[in-house]
Short mmCIF file of C-alpha atoms in Angstrom, two decimals:
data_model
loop_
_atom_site.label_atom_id
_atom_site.label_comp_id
_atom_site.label_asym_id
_atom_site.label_seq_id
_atom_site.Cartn_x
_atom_site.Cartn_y
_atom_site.Cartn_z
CA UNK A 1 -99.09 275.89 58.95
CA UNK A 2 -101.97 275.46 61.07
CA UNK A 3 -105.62 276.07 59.76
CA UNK A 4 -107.78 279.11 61.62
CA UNK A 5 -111.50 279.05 61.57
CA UNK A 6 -111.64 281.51 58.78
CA UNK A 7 -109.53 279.13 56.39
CA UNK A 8 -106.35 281.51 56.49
CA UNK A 9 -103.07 280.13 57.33
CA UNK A 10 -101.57 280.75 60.87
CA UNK A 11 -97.87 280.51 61.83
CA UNK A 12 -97.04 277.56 63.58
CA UNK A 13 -95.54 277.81 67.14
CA UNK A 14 -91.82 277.05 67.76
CA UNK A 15 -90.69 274.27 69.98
CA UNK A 16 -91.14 276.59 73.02
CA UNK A 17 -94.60 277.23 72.41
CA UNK A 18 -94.41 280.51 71.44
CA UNK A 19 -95.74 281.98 68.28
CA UNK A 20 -93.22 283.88 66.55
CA UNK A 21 -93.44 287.55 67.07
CA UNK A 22 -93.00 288.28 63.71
CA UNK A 23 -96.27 286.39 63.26
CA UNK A 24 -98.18 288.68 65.63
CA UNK A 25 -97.38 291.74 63.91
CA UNK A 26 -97.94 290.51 60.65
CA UNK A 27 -101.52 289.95 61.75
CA UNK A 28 -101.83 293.76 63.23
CA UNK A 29 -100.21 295.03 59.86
CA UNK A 30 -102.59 293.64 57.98
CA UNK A 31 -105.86 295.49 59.77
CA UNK A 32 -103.79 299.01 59.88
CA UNK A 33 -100.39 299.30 58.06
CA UNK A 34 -101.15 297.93 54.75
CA UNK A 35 -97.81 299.59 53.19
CA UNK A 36 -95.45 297.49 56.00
CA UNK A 37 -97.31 294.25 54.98
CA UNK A 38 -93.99 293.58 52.36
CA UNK A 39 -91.57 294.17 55.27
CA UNK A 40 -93.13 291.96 57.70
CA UNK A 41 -93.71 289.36 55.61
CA UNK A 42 -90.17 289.67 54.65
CA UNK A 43 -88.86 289.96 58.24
CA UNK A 44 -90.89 286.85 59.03
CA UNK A 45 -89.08 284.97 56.42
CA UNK A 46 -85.57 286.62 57.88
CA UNK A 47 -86.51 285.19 61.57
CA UNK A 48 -86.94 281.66 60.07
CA UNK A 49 -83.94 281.22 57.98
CA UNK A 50 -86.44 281.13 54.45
CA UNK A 51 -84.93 283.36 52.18
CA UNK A 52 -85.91 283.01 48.44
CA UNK A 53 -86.26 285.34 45.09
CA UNK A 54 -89.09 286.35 45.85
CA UNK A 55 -89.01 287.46 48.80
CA UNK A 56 -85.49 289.35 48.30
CA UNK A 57 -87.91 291.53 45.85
CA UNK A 58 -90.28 292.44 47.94
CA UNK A 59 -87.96 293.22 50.71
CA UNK A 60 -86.07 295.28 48.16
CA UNK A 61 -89.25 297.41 47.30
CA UNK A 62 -90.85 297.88 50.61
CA UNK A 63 -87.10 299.33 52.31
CA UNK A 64 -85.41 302.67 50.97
CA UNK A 65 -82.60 302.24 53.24
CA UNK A 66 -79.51 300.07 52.60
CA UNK A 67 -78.42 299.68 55.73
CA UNK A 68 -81.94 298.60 57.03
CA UNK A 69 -82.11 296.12 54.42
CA UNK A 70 -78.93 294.63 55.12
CA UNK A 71 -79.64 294.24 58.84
CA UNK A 72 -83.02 292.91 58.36
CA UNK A 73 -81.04 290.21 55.96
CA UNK A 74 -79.10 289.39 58.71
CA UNK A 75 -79.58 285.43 60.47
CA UNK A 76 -81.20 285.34 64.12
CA UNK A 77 -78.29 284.06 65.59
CA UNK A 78 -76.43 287.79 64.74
CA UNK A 79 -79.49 289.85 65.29
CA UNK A 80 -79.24 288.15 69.04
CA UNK A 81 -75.57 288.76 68.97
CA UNK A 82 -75.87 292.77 67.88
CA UNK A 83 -78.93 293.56 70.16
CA UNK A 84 -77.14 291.45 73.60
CA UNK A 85 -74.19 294.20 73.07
CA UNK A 86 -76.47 297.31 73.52
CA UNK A 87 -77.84 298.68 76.97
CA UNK A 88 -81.44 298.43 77.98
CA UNK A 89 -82.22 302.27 76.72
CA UNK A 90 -80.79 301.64 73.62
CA UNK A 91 -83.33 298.49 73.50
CA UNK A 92 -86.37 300.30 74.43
CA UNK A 93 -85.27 303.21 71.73
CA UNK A 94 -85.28 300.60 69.30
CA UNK A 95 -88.65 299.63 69.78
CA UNK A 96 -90.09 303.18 69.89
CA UNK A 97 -88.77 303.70 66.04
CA UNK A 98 -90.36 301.76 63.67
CA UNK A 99 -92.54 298.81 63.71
CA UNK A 100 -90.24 296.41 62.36
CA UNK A 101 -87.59 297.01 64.82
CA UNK A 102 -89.99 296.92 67.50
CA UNK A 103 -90.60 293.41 66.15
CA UNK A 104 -87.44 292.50 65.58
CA UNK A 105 -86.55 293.34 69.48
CA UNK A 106 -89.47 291.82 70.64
CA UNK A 107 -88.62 288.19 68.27
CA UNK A 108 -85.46 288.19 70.74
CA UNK A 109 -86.42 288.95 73.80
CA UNK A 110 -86.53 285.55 75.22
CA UNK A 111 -82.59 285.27 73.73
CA UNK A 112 -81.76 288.67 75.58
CA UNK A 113 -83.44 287.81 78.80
CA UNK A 114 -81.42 285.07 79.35
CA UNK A 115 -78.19 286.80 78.19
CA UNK A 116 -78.42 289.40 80.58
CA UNK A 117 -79.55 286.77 83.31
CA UNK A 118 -76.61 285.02 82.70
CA UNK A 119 -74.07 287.70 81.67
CA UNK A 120 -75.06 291.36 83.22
CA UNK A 121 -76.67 290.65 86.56
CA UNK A 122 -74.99 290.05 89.11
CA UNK A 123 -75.27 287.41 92.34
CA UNK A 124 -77.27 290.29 94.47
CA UNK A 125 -79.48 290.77 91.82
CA UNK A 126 -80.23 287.25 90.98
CA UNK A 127 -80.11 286.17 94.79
CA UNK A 128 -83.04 288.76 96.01
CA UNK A 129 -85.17 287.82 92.72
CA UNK A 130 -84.38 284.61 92.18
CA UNK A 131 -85.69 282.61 88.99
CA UNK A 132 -86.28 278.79 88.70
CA UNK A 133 -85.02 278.79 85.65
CA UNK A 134 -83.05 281.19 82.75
CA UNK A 135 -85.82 280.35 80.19
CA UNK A 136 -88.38 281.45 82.68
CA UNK A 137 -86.42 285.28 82.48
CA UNK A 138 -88.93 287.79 80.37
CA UNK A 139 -88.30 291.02 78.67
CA UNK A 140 -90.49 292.59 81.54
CA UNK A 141 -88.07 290.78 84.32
CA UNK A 142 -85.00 292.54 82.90
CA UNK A 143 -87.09 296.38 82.95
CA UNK A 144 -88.27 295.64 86.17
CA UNK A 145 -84.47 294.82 87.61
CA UNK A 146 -83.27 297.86 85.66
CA UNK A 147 -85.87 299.76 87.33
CA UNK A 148 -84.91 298.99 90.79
CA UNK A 149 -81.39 299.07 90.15
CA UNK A 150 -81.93 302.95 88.72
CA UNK A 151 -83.72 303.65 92.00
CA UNK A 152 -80.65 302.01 93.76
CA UNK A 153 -78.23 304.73 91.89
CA UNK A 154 -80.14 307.94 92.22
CA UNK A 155 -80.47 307.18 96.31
CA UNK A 156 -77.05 306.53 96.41
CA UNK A 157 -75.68 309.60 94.89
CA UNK A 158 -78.25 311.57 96.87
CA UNK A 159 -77.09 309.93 99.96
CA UNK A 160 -73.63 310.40 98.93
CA UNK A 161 -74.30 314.05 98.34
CA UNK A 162 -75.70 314.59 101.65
CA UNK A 163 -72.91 313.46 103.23
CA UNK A 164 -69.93 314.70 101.21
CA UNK A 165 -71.54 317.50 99.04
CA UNK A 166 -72.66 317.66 95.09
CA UNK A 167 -69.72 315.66 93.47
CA UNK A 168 -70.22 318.15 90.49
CA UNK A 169 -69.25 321.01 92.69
CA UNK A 170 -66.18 318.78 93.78
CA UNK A 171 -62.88 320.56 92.73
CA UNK A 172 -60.39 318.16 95.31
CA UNK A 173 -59.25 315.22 93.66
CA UNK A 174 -59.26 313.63 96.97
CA UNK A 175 -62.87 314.33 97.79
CA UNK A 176 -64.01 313.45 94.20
CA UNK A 177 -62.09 310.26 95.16
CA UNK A 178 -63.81 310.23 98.50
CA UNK A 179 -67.20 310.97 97.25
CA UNK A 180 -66.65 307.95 94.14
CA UNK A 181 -65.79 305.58 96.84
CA UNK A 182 -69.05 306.30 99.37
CA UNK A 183 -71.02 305.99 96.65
CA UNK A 184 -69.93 303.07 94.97
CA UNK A 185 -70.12 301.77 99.11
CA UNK A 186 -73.71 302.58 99.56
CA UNK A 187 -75.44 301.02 95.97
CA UNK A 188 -75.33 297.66 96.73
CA UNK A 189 -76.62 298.59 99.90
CA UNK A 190 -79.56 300.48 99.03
CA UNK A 191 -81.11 297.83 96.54
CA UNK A 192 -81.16 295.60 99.52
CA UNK A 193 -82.86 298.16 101.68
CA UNK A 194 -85.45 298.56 98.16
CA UNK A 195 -86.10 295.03 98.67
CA UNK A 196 -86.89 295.02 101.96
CA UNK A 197 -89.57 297.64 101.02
CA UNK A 198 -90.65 295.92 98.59
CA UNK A 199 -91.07 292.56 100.01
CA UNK A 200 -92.94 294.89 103.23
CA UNK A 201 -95.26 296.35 100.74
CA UNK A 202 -96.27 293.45 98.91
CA UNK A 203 -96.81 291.79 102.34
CA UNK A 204 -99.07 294.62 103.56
CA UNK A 205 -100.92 294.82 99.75
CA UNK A 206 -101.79 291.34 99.92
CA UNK A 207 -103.08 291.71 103.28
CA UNK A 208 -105.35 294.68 103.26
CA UNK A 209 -106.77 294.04 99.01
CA UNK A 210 -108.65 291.48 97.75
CA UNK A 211 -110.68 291.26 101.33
CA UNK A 212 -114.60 290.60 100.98
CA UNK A 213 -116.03 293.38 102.86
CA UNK A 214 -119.72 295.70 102.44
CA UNK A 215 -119.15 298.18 100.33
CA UNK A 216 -121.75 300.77 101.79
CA UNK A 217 -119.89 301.42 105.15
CA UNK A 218 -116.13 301.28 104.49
CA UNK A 219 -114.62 304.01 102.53
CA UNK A 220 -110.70 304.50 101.84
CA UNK A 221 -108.55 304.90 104.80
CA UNK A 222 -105.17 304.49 105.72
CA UNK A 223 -104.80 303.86 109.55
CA UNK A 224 -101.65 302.21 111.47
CA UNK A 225 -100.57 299.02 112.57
CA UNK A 226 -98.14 296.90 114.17
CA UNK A 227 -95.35 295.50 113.02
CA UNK A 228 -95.61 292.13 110.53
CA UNK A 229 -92.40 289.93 112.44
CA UNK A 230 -92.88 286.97 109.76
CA UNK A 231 -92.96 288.46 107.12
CA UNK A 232 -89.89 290.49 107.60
CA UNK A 233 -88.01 287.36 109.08
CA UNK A 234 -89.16 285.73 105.87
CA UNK A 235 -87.34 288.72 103.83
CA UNK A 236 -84.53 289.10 106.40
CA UNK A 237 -83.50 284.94 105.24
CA UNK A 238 -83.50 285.44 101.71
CA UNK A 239 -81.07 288.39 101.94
CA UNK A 240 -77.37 287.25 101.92
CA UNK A 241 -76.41 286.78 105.64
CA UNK A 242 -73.09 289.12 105.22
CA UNK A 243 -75.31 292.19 104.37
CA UNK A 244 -78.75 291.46 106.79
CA UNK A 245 -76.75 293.69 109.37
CA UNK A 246 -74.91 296.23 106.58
CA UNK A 247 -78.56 296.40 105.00
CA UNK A 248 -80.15 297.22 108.18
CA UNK A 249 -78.17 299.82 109.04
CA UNK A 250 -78.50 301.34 105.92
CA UNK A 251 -82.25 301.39 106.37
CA UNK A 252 -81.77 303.26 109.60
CA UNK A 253 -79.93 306.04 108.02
CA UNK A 254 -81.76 306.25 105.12
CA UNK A 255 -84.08 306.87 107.38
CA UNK A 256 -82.44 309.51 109.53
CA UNK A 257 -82.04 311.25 105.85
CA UNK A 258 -85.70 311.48 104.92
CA UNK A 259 -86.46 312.76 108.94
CA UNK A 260 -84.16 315.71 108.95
CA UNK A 261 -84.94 316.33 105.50
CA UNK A 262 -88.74 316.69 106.16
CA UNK A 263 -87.98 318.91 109.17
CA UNK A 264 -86.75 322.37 108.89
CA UNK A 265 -83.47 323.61 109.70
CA UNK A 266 -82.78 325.67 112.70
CA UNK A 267 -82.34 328.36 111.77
CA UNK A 268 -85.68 328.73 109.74
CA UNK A 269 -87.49 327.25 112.81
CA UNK A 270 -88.61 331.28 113.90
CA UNK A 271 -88.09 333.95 111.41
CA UNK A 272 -88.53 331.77 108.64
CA UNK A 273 -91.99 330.02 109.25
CA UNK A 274 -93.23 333.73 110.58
CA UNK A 275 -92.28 335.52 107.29
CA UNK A 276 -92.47 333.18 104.47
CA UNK A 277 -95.04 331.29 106.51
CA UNK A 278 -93.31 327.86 106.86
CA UNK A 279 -94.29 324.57 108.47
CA UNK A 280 -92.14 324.51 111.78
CA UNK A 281 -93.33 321.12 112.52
CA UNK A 282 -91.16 318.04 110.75
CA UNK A 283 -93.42 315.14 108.65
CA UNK A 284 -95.48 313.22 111.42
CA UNK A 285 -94.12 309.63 111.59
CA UNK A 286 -97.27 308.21 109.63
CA UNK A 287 -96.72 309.87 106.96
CA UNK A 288 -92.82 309.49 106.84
CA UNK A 289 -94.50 305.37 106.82
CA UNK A 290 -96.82 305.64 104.53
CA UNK A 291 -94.28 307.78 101.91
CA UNK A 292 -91.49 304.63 102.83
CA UNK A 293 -93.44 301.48 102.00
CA UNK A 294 -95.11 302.72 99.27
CA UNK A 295 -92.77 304.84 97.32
CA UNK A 296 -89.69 302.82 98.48
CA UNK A 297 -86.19 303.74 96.88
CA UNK A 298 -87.19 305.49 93.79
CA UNK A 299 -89.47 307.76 95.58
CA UNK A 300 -87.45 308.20 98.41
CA UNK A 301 -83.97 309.74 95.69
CA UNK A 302 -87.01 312.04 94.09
CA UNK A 303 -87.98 313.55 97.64
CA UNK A 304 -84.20 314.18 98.34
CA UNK A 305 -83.52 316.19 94.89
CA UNK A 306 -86.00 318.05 96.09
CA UNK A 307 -83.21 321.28 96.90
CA UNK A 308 -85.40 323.29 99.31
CA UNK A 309 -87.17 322.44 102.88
CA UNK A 310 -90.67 323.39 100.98
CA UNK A 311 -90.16 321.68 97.68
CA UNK A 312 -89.84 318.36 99.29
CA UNK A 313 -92.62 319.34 101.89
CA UNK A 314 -95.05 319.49 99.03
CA UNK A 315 -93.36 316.62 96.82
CA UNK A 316 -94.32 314.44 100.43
CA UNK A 317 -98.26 316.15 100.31
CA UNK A 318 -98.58 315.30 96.56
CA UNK A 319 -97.34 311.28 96.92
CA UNK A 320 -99.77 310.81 99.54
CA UNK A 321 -103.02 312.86 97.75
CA UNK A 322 -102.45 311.56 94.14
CA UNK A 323 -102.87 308.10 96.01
CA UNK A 324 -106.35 309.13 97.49
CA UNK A 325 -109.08 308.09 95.32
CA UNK A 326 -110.92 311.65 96.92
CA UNK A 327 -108.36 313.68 96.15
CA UNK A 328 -107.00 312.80 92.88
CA UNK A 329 -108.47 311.62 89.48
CA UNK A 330 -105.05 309.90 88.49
CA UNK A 331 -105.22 307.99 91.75
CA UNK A 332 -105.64 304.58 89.28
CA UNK A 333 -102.11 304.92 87.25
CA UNK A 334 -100.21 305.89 90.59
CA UNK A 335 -101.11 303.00 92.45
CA UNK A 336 -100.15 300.56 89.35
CA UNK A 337 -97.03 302.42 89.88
CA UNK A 338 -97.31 300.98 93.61
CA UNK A 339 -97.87 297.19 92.34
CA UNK A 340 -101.28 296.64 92.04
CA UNK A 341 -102.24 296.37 88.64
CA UNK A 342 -105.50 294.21 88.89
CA UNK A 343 -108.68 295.90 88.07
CA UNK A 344 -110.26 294.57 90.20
CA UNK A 345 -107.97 295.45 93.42
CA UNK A 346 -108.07 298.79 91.90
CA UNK A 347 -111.73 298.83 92.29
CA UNK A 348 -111.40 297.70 95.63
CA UNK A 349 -109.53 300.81 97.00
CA UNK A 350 -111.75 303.30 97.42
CA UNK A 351 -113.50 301.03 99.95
CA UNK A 352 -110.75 299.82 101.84
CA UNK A 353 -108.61 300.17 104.48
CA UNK A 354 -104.99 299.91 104.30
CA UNK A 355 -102.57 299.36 106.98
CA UNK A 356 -99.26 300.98 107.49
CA UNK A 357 -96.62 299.78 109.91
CA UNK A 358 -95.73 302.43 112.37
CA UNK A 359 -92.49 303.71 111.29
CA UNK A 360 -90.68 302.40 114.68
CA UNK A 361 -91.96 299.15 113.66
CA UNK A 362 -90.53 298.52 110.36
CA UNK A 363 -87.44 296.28 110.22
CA UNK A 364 -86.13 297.15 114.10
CA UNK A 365 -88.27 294.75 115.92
CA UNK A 366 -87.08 291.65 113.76
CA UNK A 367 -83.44 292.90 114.12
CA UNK A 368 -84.24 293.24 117.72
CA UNK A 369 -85.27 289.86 118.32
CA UNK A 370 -82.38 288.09 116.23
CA UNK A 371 -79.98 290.31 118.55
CA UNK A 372 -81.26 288.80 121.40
CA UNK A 373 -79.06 286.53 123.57
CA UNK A 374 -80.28 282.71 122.81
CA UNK A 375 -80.33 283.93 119.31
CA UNK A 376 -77.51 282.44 117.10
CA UNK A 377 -78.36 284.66 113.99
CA UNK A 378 -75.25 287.07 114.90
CA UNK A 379 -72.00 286.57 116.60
CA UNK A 380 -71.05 287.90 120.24
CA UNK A 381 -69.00 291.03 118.61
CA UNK A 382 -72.14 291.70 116.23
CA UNK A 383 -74.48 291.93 119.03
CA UNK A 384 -72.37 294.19 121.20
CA UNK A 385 -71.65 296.90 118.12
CA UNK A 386 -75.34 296.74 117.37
CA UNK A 387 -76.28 298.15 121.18
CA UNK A 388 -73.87 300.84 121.06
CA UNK A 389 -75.22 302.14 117.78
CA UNK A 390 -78.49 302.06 119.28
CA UNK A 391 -77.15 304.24 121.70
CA UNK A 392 -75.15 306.94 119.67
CA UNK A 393 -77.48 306.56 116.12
CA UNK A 394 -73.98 306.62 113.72
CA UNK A 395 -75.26 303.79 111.41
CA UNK A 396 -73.34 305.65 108.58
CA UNK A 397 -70.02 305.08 110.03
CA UNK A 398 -71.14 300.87 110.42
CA UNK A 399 -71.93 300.90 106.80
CA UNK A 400 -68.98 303.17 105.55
CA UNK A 401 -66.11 301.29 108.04
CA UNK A 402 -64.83 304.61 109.57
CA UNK A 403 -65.85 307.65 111.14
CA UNK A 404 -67.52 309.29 107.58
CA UNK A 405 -69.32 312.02 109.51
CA UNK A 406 -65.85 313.73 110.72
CA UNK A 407 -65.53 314.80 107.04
CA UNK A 408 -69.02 315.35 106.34
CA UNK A 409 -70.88 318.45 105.42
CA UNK A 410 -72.47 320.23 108.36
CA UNK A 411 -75.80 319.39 107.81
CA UNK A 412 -74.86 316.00 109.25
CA UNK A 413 -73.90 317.28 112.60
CA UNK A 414 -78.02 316.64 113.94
CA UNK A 415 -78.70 314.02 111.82
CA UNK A 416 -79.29 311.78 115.24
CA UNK A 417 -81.80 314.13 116.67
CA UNK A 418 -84.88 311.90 116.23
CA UNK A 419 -82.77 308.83 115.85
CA UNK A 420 -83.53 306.57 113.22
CA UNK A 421 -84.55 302.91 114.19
#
């Protein structure tokens, strides 16, 4: 035990340098739980291996449930070994019961991170957010995966949908079947086109924040720019070089998706914006940008749940106001929800200017130039396939393997009218 400046004792830290997070809470309990002080201490003696009389007592009288005392009893090695069997939403409704199983989560944490780094994940995962080392993997690394991986689901089954119709309303066997295998086609897929956005939005971020500018002339804006070739080459080689192509055209549909989803349907292009007073003008390209690079995958599922022309209309208008420091008083938490949780970069964006890519500019002119001729980054046969999909827009049937869109629903058939890349 190590001596504070007060006199009291304070835990000593394990041979990873750590103090035990037992230790932490025991500390908090003290100031505002004084009736979990018995457990802690208790649990602190469980995490260590010290288990004595008296401290089988006072465990006894602080828990009123049997079961809870028995687990608490229970070594680290099997509290590691019960907790790696359980999901990460069991895990985070653990912590949001009680105190002590918050702690007790928390105490393993580093022990879970690196089962699941080493167990769950797989090589796409692991390959696009690569860590030096397993130790190195935090609680916070494993929510932040789950996250993207979530987003990666939802845009799959609403891409899936839009092709082959709600799976729920599915009564075929062979088109569930159908539908299952699209979908299980297109989520690997889409978390490498949510990395891609990622890595294009941390690239911008880091560009346009952090500058030293006057404060007194410069107010927020968000104007347009070219594209940024080396830092998407940069992305393009850590991707796996079987799916730079497959992710790519992906992208390109996923972006023909959110185009004729932001544009009204034909038929509502007359009567409908003359009676129920419509827009009958599709999302401008800038904004299409600004709503890709900044919302990436997760936003992007959101907007197409949206089940009418209007809803995702205004679900597009909100994104891009709640992120205006004029327009919105919550402007702080959504842009943490963007990345940028320094206070002082937050501080920094109401004076600054923030460069999106054009939308034509995002991903194609990289592509473009490793498609060119001298270039060895694709084979003869890659190269010719890639030209004639820049001719007749089916990227879906690339990324699928046959000709999807002769089965597809009929709100397919002008997908390619603005192209898409």
């Amino acid at each position: 035990m190590e001596k504070s400046r007060s006199g009291f004792g304070v835990p000593e830290r394990d041979r990873s340098g750590y103090r035990s997070a037992a230790a932490v809470v025991e500390k908090g309990i003290k100031r505002k739980r004084p009736s979990y002080r018995k457990a802690a201490v208790k649990l602190i003696a469980s995490l260590r291996g010290v288990r004595t009389e008296v401290w089988d007592k006072q465990l006894s009288s602080s828990l009123s449930s049997p079961f809870f005392e028995a687990l608490l009893r229970l070594p680290n090695e099997l509290h590691i070994l019960i907790l790696s069997q359980l999901c990460i939403s069991d895990l985070l409704a653990l912590r949001r019961t009680c105190r002590i199983l918050n702690v007790l989560v928390a105490g393993s944490a580093p022990s879970l991170s690196r089962y699941w780094v080493k167990h769950r994940m797989g090589n796409l995962h692991l390959r696009l957010y690569p860590i030096t080392r397993p130790t190195e993997a935090d609680f916070q690394y494993i929510l932040a995966m789950r996250r993207r991986h979530i987003a990666s689901i939802r845009l799959s089954r609403e891409l899936a949908n839009f092709l082959l119709g709600d799976v729920q309303e599915q009564v075929d066997p062979r088109r569930q079947q159908l539908w299952t295998s699209v979908y299980e086609k297109l989520m690997p897929l889409a978390f490498g086109v949510g990395y891609f956005l990622e890595e294009h939005r941390r690239a911008v971020l880091d560009r346009d924040l952090g500058q030293i500018r006057p404060r007194s002339h410069i107010g927020y804006d968000i104007c347009t720019t070219g594209c940024m070739a080396s830092q998407d080459m940069n992305t393009m080689k850590k991707m796996d070089a079987p799916l730079r192509l497959q992710c790519f055209y992906m992208y390109c549909f996923v972006l023909q998706v959110v185009r004729r989803k932001l544009r009204p349907a034909c038929r509502t292009r007359t009567v409908g914006s003359f009676l129920r007073a419509w827009s009958n003008h599709p999302a401008c390209s800038e904004d299409v940008a600004f709503f890709l690079i900044l919302g990436g995958t997760g936003q992007i599922a959101k907007l197409l749940a949206c089940p009418t022309y209007s809803d995702r209309r205004r679900y597009l208008h909100a994104y891009i106001t709640h992120l205006s420091p004029h327009a919105s008083k919550c402007w702080r938490c959504h842009w943490k929800d963007v990345g940028v949780v320094s206070p002082a970069l937050l501080d920094d964006i109401p004076c600054t200017s923030i460069g999106i890519t054009q939308l034509d500019q995002i991903w194609a002119p990289v592509m473009a130039e490793m498609m060119k001729p001298e270039s060895r980054a694709f084979t003869t046969q890659e190269k010719t396939r890639y030209e004639e999909l820049c001719i007749s827009k089916k990227y879906i049937n690339e990324v699928i393997g046959y000709d999807i869109l002769r089965v597809s629903t009929p709100e397919c058939v002008d997908i390619d009218d603005e192209g898409g890349g």
